[in-house]
N, CA, C and O atoms as a DFTB+ gen file, in Angstrom:
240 C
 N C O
     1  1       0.504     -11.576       8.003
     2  2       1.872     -11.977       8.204
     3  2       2.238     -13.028       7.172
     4  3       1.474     -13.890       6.736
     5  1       3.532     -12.839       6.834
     6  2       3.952     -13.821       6.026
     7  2       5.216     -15.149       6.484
     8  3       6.235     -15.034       7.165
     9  1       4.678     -16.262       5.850
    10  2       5.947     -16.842       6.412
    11  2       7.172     -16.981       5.605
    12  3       7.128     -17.467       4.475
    13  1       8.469     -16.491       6.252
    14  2       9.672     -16.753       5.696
    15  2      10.301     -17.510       5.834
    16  3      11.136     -17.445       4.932
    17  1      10.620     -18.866       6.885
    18  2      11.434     -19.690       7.296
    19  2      10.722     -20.458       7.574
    20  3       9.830     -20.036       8.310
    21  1      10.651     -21.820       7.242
    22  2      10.778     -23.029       7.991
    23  2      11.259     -23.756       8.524
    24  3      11.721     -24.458       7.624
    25  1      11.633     -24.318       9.707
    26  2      12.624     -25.280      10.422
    27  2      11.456     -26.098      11.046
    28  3      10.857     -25.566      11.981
    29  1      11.074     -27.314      10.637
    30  2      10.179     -28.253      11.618
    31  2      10.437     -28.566      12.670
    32  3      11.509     -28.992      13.099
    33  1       9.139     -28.322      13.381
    34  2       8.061     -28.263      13.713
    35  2       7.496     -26.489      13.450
    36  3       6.299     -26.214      13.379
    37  1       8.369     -25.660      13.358
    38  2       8.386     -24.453      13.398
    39  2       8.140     -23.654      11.835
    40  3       8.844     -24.063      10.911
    41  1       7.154     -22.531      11.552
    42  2       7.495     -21.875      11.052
    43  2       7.840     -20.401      11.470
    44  3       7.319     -20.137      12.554
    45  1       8.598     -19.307      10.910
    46  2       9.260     -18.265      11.279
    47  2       8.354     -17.113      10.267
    48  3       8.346     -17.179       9.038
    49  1       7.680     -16.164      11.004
    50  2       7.146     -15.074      10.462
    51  2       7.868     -14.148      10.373
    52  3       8.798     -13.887      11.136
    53  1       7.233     -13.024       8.625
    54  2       8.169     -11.910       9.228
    55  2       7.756     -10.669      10.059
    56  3       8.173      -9.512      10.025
    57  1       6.840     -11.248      10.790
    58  2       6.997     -10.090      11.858
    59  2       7.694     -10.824      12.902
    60  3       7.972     -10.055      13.822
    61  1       8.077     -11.997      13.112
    62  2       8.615     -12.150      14.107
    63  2       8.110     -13.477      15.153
    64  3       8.485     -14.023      16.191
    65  1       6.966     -13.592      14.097
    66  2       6.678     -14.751      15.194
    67  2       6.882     -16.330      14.847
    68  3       7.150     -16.570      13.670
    69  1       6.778     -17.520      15.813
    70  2       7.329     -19.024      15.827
    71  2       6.213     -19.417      15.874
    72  3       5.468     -19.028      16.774
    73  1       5.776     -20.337      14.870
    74  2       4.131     -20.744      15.048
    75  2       4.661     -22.760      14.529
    76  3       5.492     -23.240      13.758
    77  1       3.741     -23.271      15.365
    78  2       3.910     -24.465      15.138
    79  2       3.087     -24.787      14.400
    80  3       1.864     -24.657      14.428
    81  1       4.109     -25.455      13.340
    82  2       3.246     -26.056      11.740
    83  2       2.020     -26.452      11.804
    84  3       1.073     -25.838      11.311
    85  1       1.935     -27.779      12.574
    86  2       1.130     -28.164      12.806
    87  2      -0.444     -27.613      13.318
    88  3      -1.394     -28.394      13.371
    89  1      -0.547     -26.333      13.638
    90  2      -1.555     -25.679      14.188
    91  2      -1.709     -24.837      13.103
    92  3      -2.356     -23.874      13.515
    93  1      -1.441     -24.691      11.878
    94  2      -1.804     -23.778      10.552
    95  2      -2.664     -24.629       9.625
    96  3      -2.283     -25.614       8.993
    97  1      -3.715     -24.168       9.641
    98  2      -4.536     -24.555       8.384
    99  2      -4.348     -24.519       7.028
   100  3      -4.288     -23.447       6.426
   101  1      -4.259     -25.479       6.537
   102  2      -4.077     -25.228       4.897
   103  2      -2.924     -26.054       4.943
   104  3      -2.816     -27.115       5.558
   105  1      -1.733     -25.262       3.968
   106  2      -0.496     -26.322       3.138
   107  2       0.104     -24.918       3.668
   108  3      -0.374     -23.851       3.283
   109  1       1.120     -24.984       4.523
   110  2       1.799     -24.123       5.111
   111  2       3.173     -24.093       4.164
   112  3       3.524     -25.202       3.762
   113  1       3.812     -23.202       3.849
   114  2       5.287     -23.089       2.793
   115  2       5.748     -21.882       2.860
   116  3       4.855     -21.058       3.061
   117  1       7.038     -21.350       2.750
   118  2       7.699     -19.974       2.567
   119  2       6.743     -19.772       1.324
   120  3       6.396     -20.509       0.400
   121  1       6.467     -18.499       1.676
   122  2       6.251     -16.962       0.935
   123  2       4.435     -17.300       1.336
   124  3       3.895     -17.621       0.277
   125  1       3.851     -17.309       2.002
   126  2       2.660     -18.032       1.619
   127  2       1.900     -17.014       3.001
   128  3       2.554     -17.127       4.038
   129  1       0.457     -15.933       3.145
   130  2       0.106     -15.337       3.807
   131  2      -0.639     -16.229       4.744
   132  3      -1.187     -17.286       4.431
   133  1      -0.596     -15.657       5.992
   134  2      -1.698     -16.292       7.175
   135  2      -2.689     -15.037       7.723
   136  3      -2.520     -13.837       7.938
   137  1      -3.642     -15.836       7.812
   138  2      -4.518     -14.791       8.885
   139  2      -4.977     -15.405       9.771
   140  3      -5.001     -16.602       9.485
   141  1      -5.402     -15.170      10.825
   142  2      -5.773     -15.577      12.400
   143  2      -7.364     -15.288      12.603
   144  3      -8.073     -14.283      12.646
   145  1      -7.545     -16.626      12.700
   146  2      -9.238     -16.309      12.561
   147  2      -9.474     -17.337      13.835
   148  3      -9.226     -18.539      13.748
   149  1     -10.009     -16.678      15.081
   150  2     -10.427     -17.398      16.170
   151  2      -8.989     -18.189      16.813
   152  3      -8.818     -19.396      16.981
   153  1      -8.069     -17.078      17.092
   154  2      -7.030     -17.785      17.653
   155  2      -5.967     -18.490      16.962
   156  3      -4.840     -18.625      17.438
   157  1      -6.413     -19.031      15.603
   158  2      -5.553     -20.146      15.109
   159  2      -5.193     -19.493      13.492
   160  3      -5.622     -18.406      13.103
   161  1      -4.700     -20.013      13.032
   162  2      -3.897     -19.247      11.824
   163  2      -4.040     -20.121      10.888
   164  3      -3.697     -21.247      11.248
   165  1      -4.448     -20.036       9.726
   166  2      -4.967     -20.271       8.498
   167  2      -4.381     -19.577       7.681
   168  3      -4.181     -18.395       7.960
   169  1      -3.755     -20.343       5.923
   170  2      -3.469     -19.994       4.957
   171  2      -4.270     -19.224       3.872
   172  3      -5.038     -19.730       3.053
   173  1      -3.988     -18.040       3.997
   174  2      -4.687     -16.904       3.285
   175  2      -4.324     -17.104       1.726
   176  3      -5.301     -17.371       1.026
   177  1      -3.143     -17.023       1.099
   178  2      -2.700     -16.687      -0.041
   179  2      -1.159     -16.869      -0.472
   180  3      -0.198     -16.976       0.290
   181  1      -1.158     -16.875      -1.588
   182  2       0.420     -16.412      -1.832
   183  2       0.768     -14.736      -1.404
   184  3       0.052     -13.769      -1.148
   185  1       2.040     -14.926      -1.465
   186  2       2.531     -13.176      -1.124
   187  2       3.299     -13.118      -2.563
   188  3       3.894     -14.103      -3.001
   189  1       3.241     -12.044      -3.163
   190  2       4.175     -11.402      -4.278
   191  2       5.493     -10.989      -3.993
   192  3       5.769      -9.896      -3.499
   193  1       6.216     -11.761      -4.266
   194  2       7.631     -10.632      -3.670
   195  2       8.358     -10.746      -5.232
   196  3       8.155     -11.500      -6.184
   197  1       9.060      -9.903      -5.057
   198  2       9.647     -10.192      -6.399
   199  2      11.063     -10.641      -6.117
   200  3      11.775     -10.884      -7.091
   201  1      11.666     -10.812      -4.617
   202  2      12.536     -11.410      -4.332
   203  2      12.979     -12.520      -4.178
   204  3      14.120     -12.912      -3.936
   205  1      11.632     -13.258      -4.388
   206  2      11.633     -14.803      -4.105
   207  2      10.885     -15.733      -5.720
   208  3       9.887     -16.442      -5.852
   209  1      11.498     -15.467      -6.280
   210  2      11.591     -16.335      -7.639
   211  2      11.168     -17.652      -7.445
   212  3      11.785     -18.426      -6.712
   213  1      10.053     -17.986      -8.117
   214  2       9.574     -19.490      -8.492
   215  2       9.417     -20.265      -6.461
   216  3       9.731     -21.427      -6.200
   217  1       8.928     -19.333      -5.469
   218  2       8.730     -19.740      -3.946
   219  2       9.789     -19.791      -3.588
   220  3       9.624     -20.272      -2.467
   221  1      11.037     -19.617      -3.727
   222  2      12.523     -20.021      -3.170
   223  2      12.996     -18.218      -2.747
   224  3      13.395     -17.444      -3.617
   225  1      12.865     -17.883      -1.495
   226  2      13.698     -16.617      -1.513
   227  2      15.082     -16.745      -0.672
   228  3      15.275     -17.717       0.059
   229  1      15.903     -15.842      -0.803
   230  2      16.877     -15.481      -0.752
   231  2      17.143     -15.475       0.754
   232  3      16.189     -15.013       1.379
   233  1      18.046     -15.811       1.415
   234  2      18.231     -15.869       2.874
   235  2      18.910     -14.290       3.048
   236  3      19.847     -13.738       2.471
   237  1      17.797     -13.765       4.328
   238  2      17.905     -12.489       4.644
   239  2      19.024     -12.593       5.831
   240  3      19.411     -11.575       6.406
């Protein structure tokens, strides 16, 4: 899953889910992959989009 939105305390996935910042491992930011390892969600990677230029994308 990727995250698209941030509003603190909250980030917004795009599948749909509300995960509180604070419980993500790593440096949490739009465009940026998670995976769920033992319950809790950790920063996997960047995501490629080509819609979101220099980490800044476009409000869907």
């Amino acid at each position: 899953m990727k995250i698209d939105f941030i509003h603190y305390p909250y980030a917004f996935t795009n599948d749909g889910k509300r995960i509180d910042v604070r419980e993500i491992e790593g440096n949490p930011h739009v465009g940026v992959v998670l995976e769920v390892v033992n319950d809790k969600y950790r920063v996997k990677g960047i995501s490629n989009d080509s819609d979101c230029v220099g980490g800044v994308c476009p409000i869907k």
